[in-house]
Coordinates of C-alpha atoms (C1' of nucleotides) in Angstrom, one line a residue:
Chain A
M1157 CA 64.5 118.3 107.7
D1158 CA 63.0 115.1 109.1
I1159 CA 62.9 114.4 112.8
V1160 CA 64.2 110.9 112.1
R1161 CA 67.2 111.4 109.9
R1162 CA 68.6 109.2 107.1
N1163 CA 71.5 107.8 109.1
T1164 CA 69.1 106.9 111.8
D1165 CA 66.9 105.2 109.3
Y1166 CA 69.9 103.3 108.0
A1167 CA 70.8 102.2 111.5
A1168 CA 67.3 101.2 112.2
R1169 CA 67.3 99.0 109.1
L1170 CA 70.5 97.4 110.2
M1171 CA 69.2 96.8 113.7
V1172 CA 66.0 95.2 112.3
H1173 CA 68.1 93.0 110.1
L1174 CA 70.0 91.8 113.2
A1175 CA 66.7 91.3 114.9
K1176 CA 65.5 89.1 112.2
H1177 CA 68.5 86.8 112.6
Y1178 CA 68.6 87.1 116.4
G1179 CA 69.9 83.8 117.9
N1180 CA 71.8 82.7 114.7
G1181 CA 75.2 84.1 115.6
P1182 CA 76.8 87.2 114.3
I1183 CA 75.9 88.9 111.1
S1184 CA 78.6 90.8 109.2
T1185 CA 78.1 94.4 108.5
R1186 CA 78.8 93.7 104.8
T1187 CA 75.9 91.3 104.6
A1188 CA 73.5 93.5 106.6
A1189 CA 74.5 96.6 104.6
A1190 CA 74.0 94.9 101.3
E1191 CA 70.6 93.5 102.2
E1192 CA 69.3 96.7 103.7
Q1193 CA 70.6 98.9 101.0
V1194 CA 72.9 100.9 103.3
P1195 CA 76.3 102.1 102.0
Y1196 CA 78.9 99.7 103.5
Q1197 CA 81.4 102.2 104.9
L1198 CA 78.6 104.2 106.4
A1199 CA 77.1 101.1 107.9
C1200 CA 80.5 100.4 109.6
K1201 CA 80.4 103.8 111.3
L1202 CA 76.9 103.3 112.4
M1203 CA 77.6 99.9 113.8
Q1204 CA 80.5 101.4 115.7
K1205 CA 78.2 103.9 117.3
L1206 CA 75.6 101.2 118.1
N1207 CA 78.4 99.1 119.6
N1208 CA 79.7 101.8 121.8
A1209 CA 76.2 102.3 123.1
K1210 CA 76.0 98.6 123.8
L1211 CA 73.0 98.2 121.5
V1212 CA 75.0 95.6 119.6
T1213 CA 78.0 93.4 120.5
S1214 CA 80.9 93.0 118.1
C1215 CA 82.6 89.8 117.2
M1216 CA 85.9 90.3 115.4
G1217 CA 87.5 87.9 113.0
P1218 CA 86.2 85.7 110.2
K1219 CA 82.6 84.6 110.7
G1220 CA 82.4 87.6 112.9
G1221 CA 80.0 90.4 112.8
F1222 CA 77.5 91.9 115.2
V1223 CA 74.8 90.6 117.5
L1224 CA 72.0 92.5 119.2
G1225 CA 72.9 93.5 122.7
A1226 CA 69.5 92.5 123.9
E1227 CA 66.4 90.7 122.8
P1228 CA 64.6 92.5 119.9
S1229 CA 61.6 93.1 122.3
K1230 CA 63.9 95.0 124.6
I1231 CA 65.3 97.5 122.1
S1232 CA 63.3 100.4 121.0
L1233 CA 63.4 102.7 118.0
L1234 CA 64.0 105.6 120.5
E1235 CA 67.3 104.0 121.6
V1236 CA 68.5 103.8 118.0
V1237 CA 67.5 107.4 117.3
E1238 CA 69.3 108.7 120.4
V1239 CA 72.4 106.8 119.8
I1240 CA 72.7 107.9 116.1
Q1241 CA 71.4 111.4 116.1
G1242 CA 71.2 112.4 119.7
P1243 CA 68.2 113.3 121.8
I1244 CA 65.0 114.4 120.3
S1245 CA 64.5 118.1 121.1
M1246 CA 61.6 120.4 120.4
N1247 CA 63.6 123.5 121.0
R1248 CA 66.9 124.3 122.6
C1249 CA 65.1 125.8 125.6
V1250 CA 63.8 122.4 126.3
L1251 CA 67.0 120.5 125.8
N1252 CA 69.2 123.0 127.5
E1253 CA 67.8 124.5 130.7
D1254 CA 70.1 127.5 130.5
A1255 CA 69.1 128.5 127.0
C1256 CA 66.3 130.8 128.2
S1257 CA 65.8 132.9 131.3
R1258 CA 62.1 132.9 131.0
K1259 CA 61.8 129.2 131.4
T1260 CA 60.0 129.4 134.7
I1261 CA 57.1 131.5 133.4
C1262 CA 57.1 130.5 129.7
T1263 CA 53.9 128.6 128.8
V1264 CA 55.2 127.6 125.4
R1265 CA 58.1 125.8 126.9
E1266 CA 55.8 123.7 129.0
K1267 CA 53.8 122.7 126.0
L1268 CA 56.9 121.9 124.0
I1269 CA 58.0 119.7 126.8
D1270 CA 54.7 117.9 126.8
L1271 CA 55.0 117.3 123.0
Q1272 CA 58.5 116.1 123.3
K1273 CA 57.5 113.6 125.9
I1274 CA 54.8 112.3 123.7
I1275 CA 57.3 111.9 120.8
T1276 CA 59.9 110.0 122.9
K1277 CA 57.2 107.8 124.5
G1278 CA 55.9 107.0 121.1
L1279 CA 59.3 106.1 119.7
A1280 CA 60.1 104.1 122.9
A1281 CA 57.0 102.1 122.3
I1282 CA 58.2 100.8 119.0
T1283 CA 60.4 97.8 119.5
L1284 CA 62.6 95.9 117.1
D1285 CA 60.7 92.7 117.3
E1286 CA 57.6 94.6 116.4
L1287 CA 59.3 95.8 113.3
T1288 CA 60.3 92.2 112.2
R1289 CA 56.9 90.8 112.7
R1290 CA 54.8 92.4 110.0
G1291 CA 55.5 94.0 106.6
R1292 CA 59.2 93.7 106.6
S1293 CA 60.0 92.2 103.3
N1294 CA 63.0 93.9 101.7
R1295 CA 62.9 97.2 100.1
N1296 CA 64.6 95.4 97.2
T1297 CA 62.1 93.7 95.1
G1298 CA 60.0 91.9 97.7
K1299 CA 61.8 88.7 96.9
R1300 CA 61.8 86.2 99.7
K1301 CA 64.9 85.8 101.6
R1302 CA 66.6 82.5 102.3
I1303 CA 67.3 81.6 105.9
K1304 CA 70.8 82.3 107.0
Q1305 CA 73.0 79.5 108.1
Chain B
M1169 CA 68.9 119.6 115.7
D1170 CA 65.8 121.1 117.2
I1171 CA 62.4 120.4 115.7
V1172 CA 61.6 124.1 116.1
R1173 CA 64.5 125.9 114.5
R1174 CA 66.0 129.2 115.5
N1175 CA 64.5 131.2 112.6
T1176 CA 61.2 129.9 113.6
D1177 CA 61.8 131.0 117.1
Y1178 CA 62.8 134.4 115.9
A1179 CA 59.6 134.7 113.8
A1180 CA 57.5 133.5 116.6
R1181 CA 58.9 136.3 118.8
L1182 CA 58.2 138.9 116.2
M1183 CA 54.7 137.6 115.8
V1184 CA 54.1 137.7 119.5
H1185 CA 55.4 141.2 119.5
L1186 CA 52.9 142.2 116.9
A1187 CA 50.2 140.4 118.9
K1188 CA 51.0 142.4 122.0
H1189 CA 50.4 145.6 120.0
Y1190 CA 47.5 144.3 118.0
G1191 CA 45.1 147.1 117.2
N1192 CA 47.7 149.9 117.6
G1193 CA 48.6 150.3 114.0
P1194 CA 51.7 148.9 112.2
I1195 CA 54.9 148.1 114.0
S1196 CA 58.1 148.5 112.2
T1197 CA 60.4 145.6 111.8
R1198 CA 63.2 147.7 113.2
T1199 CA 61.4 148.1 116.4
A1200 CA 60.1 144.6 116.8
A1201 CA 63.5 143.2 115.9
A1202 CA 65.3 145.3 118.5
E1203 CA 62.8 144.5 121.2
E1204 CA 62.8 140.8 120.6
Q1205 CA 66.5 140.5 120.1
V1206 CA 66.3 139.4 116.5
P1207 CA 69.0 140.5 114.0
Y1208 CA 67.3 143.2 111.9
Q1209 CA 68.1 142.0 108.4
L1210 CA 67.1 138.5 109.3
A1211 CA 63.9 139.9 110.7
C1212 CA 63.2 141.6 107.4
K1213 CA 63.4 138.3 105.6
L1214 CA 61.2 136.5 108.1
M1215 CA 58.6 139.2 107.9
Q1216 CA 58.6 138.9 104.1
K1217 CA 57.9 135.2 104.4
L1218 CA 55.2 135.8 106.9
N1219 CA 53.8 138.5 104.7
N1220 CA 53.7 136.2 101.6
A1221 CA 51.8 133.7 103.7
K1222 CA 49.4 136.4 104.7
L1223 CA 50.1 135.9 108.4
V1224 CA 51.0 139.6 108.5
T1225 CA 50.2 142.6 106.3
S1226 CA 52.8 145.1 105.2
C1227 CA 52.4 148.9 105.3
M1228 CA 55.1 150.6 103.4
G1229 CA 56.5 154.1 103.9
P1230 CA 57.3 156.1 107.0
K1231 CA 55.2 155.1 110.0
G1232 CA 54.8 151.9 108.2
G1233 CA 55.5 148.4 109.4
F1234 CA 53.5 145.2 109.8
V1235 CA 50.2 144.2 111.3
L1236 CA 48.9 140.8 112.1
G1237 CA 46.9 139.3 109.3
A1238 CA 44.3 138.1 111.8
E1239 CA 43.4 138.2 115.5
P1240 CA 46.1 136.8 117.8
S1241 CA 43.7 134.1 118.8
K1242 CA 43.3 133.0 115.2
I1243 CA 47.0 132.5 114.5
S1244 CA 48.8 129.4 115.8
L1245 CA 52.4 128.5 116.4
L1246 CA 52.0 125.7 113.8
E1247 CA 51.3 128.3 111.1
V1248 CA 54.5 130.2 111.9
V1249 CA 56.5 127.0 112.0
E1250 CA 55.2 125.9 108.6
V1251 CA 55.7 129.2 107.0
I1252 CA 59.2 129.6 108.2
Q1253 CA 60.7 126.1 108.2
G1254 CA 58.1 124.1 106.2
P1255 CA 56.0 121.2 107.3
I1256 CA 56.9 119.1 110.3
S1257 CA 58.0 115.7 109.1
M1258 CA 58.9 112.6 111.1
N1259 CA 60.6 110.9 108.2
R1260 CA 60.7 111.4 104.5
C1261 CA 58.6 108.3 104.0
V1262 CA 55.8 110.2 105.8
L1263 CA 56.2 113.5 104.0
N1264 CA 56.9 112.0 100.6
E1265 CA 54.8 109.0 99.7
D1266 CA 57.2 107.9 97.0
A1267 CA 60.2 107.7 99.4
C1268 CA 59.6 104.0 100.3
S1269 CA 58.0 101.2 98.4
R1270 CA 57.1 99.4 101.6
K1271 CA 54.7 102.1 102.7
T1272 CA 51.5 100.0 102.4
I1273 CA 52.8 97.3 104.8
C1274 CA 55.1 99.3 107.0
T1275 CA 54.0 99.5 110.6
V1276 CA 56.6 102.0 111.5
R1277 CA 55.3 104.5 109.0
E1278 CA 51.8 104.3 110.5
K1279 CA 53.2 105.1 113.9
L1280 CA 55.3 107.9 112.7
I1281 CA 52.3 109.3 111.0
D1282 CA 50.4 109.1 114.3
L1283 CA 53.2 110.9 116.1
Q1284 CA 53.4 113.5 113.5
K1285 CA 49.7 114.2 113.8
I1286 CA 50.1 114.7 117.6
I1287 CA 52.9 117.1 117.1
T1288 CA 51.0 119.3 114.5
K1289 CA 47.9 119.2 116.6
G1290 CA 49.8 120.3 119.6
L1291 CA 51.5 123.2 117.8
A1292 CA 48.2 124.2 116.3
A1293 CA 46.7 124.4 119.7
I1294 CA 49.1 127.1 120.8
T1295 CA 47.9 130.5 119.7
L1296 CA 49.5 133.9 119.7
D1297 CA 47.1 135.5 122.2
E1298 CA 47.9 132.7 124.6
L1299 CA 51.6 133.5 124.3
T1300 CA 51.0 137.2 125.1
R1301 CA 48.9 136.5 128.1
R1302 CA 51.3 135.1 130.6
G1303 CA 55.1 135.4 130.9
R1304 CA 55.2 139.1 130.5
S1305 CA 58.5 140.2 129.1
N1306 CA 58.8 138.1 126.0
R1307 CA 62.3 139.0 125.2
N1308 CA 65.1 136.6 125.0
T1309 CA 63.4 133.4 124.2
G1310 CA 66.6 131.6 124.5
K1311 CA 68.5 132.0 121.3
R1312 CA 71.8 133.5 120.8
K1313 CA 71.8 137.2 121.6
R1314 CA 72.8 139.3 118.7
I1315 CA 71.6 142.7 118.0
K1316 CA 72.4 144.3 114.7
Q1317 CA 71.8 147.9 113.8
Chain C
dA1118 C1' 58.3 167.5 94.1
dT1119 C1' 61.5 166.0 97.3
dC1120 C1' 63.0 163.6 101.2
dA1121 C1' 63.3 160.4 104.9
dT1122 C1' 61.7 156.1 106.3
dA1123 C1' 60.0 151.8 105.6
dT1124 C1' 59.3 147.4 103.1
dA1125 C1' 60.6 144.0 98.8
dA1126 C1' 63.5 141.0 96.8
dG1127 C1' 67.2 138.5 95.6
dA1128 C1' 72.3 137.6 95.5
dT1129 C1' 75.8 136.1 98.3
dA1130 C1' 78.4 134.8 102.3
dA1131 C1' 79.2 132.3 106.4
dT1132 C1' 78.1 128.4 109.5
dA1133 C1' 76.6 124.3 110.9
dT1134 C1' 75.2 119.8 110.3
dA1135 C1' 74.8 115.5 107.9
dT1136 C1' 76.5 112.2 104.9
dG1137 C1' 79.8 109.6 102.6
dT1138 C1' 84.7 107.7 101.7
dC1139 C1' 89.3 106.3 102.6
dT1140 C1' 93.2 104.5 105.2
dT1141 C1' 95.5 102.1 108.7
dA1142 C1' 95.3 99.2 112.7
dT1143 C1' 93.8 95.2 115.2
dA1144 C1' 91.5 90.9 116.4
dT1145 C1' 90.5 86.0 115.5
dA1146 C1' 88.8 81.7 113.4
dA1147 C1' 90.4 78.5 110.3
Chain D
dT1341 C1' 100.0 82.3 108.8
dT1342 C1' 96.2 84.1 106.3
dA1343 C1' 91.8 85.7 105.1
dT1344 C1' 88.1 88.1 106.9
dA1345 C1' 86.1 90.8 110.0
dT1346 C1' 85.7 95.0 113.1
dA1347 C1' 88.0 99.7 115.2
dA1348 C1' 89.0 104.2 114.7
dG1349 C1' 89.6 108.4 113.0
dA1350 C1' 90.9 111.5 109.3
dC1351 C1' 89.2 113.4 105.3
dA1352 C1' 85.9 114.9 101.7
dT1353 C1' 81.4 116.1 100.0
dA1354 C1' 76.7 117.6 100.2
dT1355 C1' 73.1 119.9 102.1
dA1356 C1' 70.6 123.0 105.1
dT1357 C1' 70.5 126.8 107.9
dT1358 C1' 71.5 131.3 109.3
dA1359 C1' 73.1 135.8 108.4
dT1360 C1' 74.4 139.8 105.5
dC1361 C1' 74.6 142.9 101.7
dT1362 C1' 72.8 145.5 97.9
dT1363 C1' 69.5 147.7 95.1
dA1364 C1' 64.8 148.8 94.2
dT1365 C1' 60.3 150.5 95.4
dA1366 C1' 56.4 152.4 98.0
dT1367 C1' 54.5 156.3 100.7
dG1368 C1' 53.6 159.8 104.3
dA1369 C1' 55.3 164.2 105.6
dT1370 C1' 57.3 168.5 104.6

DNA sequence: ATCATATAAGATAATATATGTCTTATATAA
DNA sequence: TTATATAAGACATATATTATCTTATATGAT
């Protein structure tokens, strides 16, 4: 099992798609899902989660869709991960303080906590704008995309 | 989902138990399982896996059991993790090179690879002898309590 | 040789989690 | 008013993880 799960990967793609069109009005889930190769219905659910977490803003009705809730440089991969799959956890004794009575003396736990901090910091350092900048042609065929109107 | 899974935690406890009695002949799974609060039958399966990976050596028959395959200082938590739950993977595009066609230009992938290296190095740095040294009673590392047989 | 005790191995069951689909309701621009 | 979009949650499927059960086999001790 991967630390970053498939649904999170999907959501990240959708977010990056919105980031690429940031400032051009709402993008429909249908469009984003099609372009980023995400199953449409699933994309709807993911967008709902992202919306509830205020990572995106919804605009209902025709010509509606979603807009990023903040500038691409202000949204990190960590936020997407946590919204979609929950917090990163090395072990349940790290996530849940009550899981282990030995927590005050356990040296493993300390080290797992350190590792976990490194992971979350690493993911927090990856922002959406960064992901739009380089190497972000489509996973399709590498065909250039037209600018949305 | 935790990065270090429950079975891995169980296996780690069993290994630490063997480490604590290193040099005193084989320890039966029944004993180790009981002391470390691991379901017995499950412990058997875990020991089998550890045995196949040469992390422990089996001694059949009465007064038999398992012995560590190497000195406690030579066995790391990473080895236990990899034997029981397989390699740590940030994303499938990291584990499986064919998972994404964008891998040569993808900046996220590079960063995920870096993070993954940090995790594996961190786990590799934690050795069994270290885990026996402090935090005396090693029981109850925080998983569901369940004793069988 | 027989027996008691231990591991070996694999089938199977039970759970938990993740992923994907479907239906109905609601908002809104044109 | 209508077409198009999101909202929400039920439902279904797939996969992974954890746990148990059964039978076979090895071996030290009697």
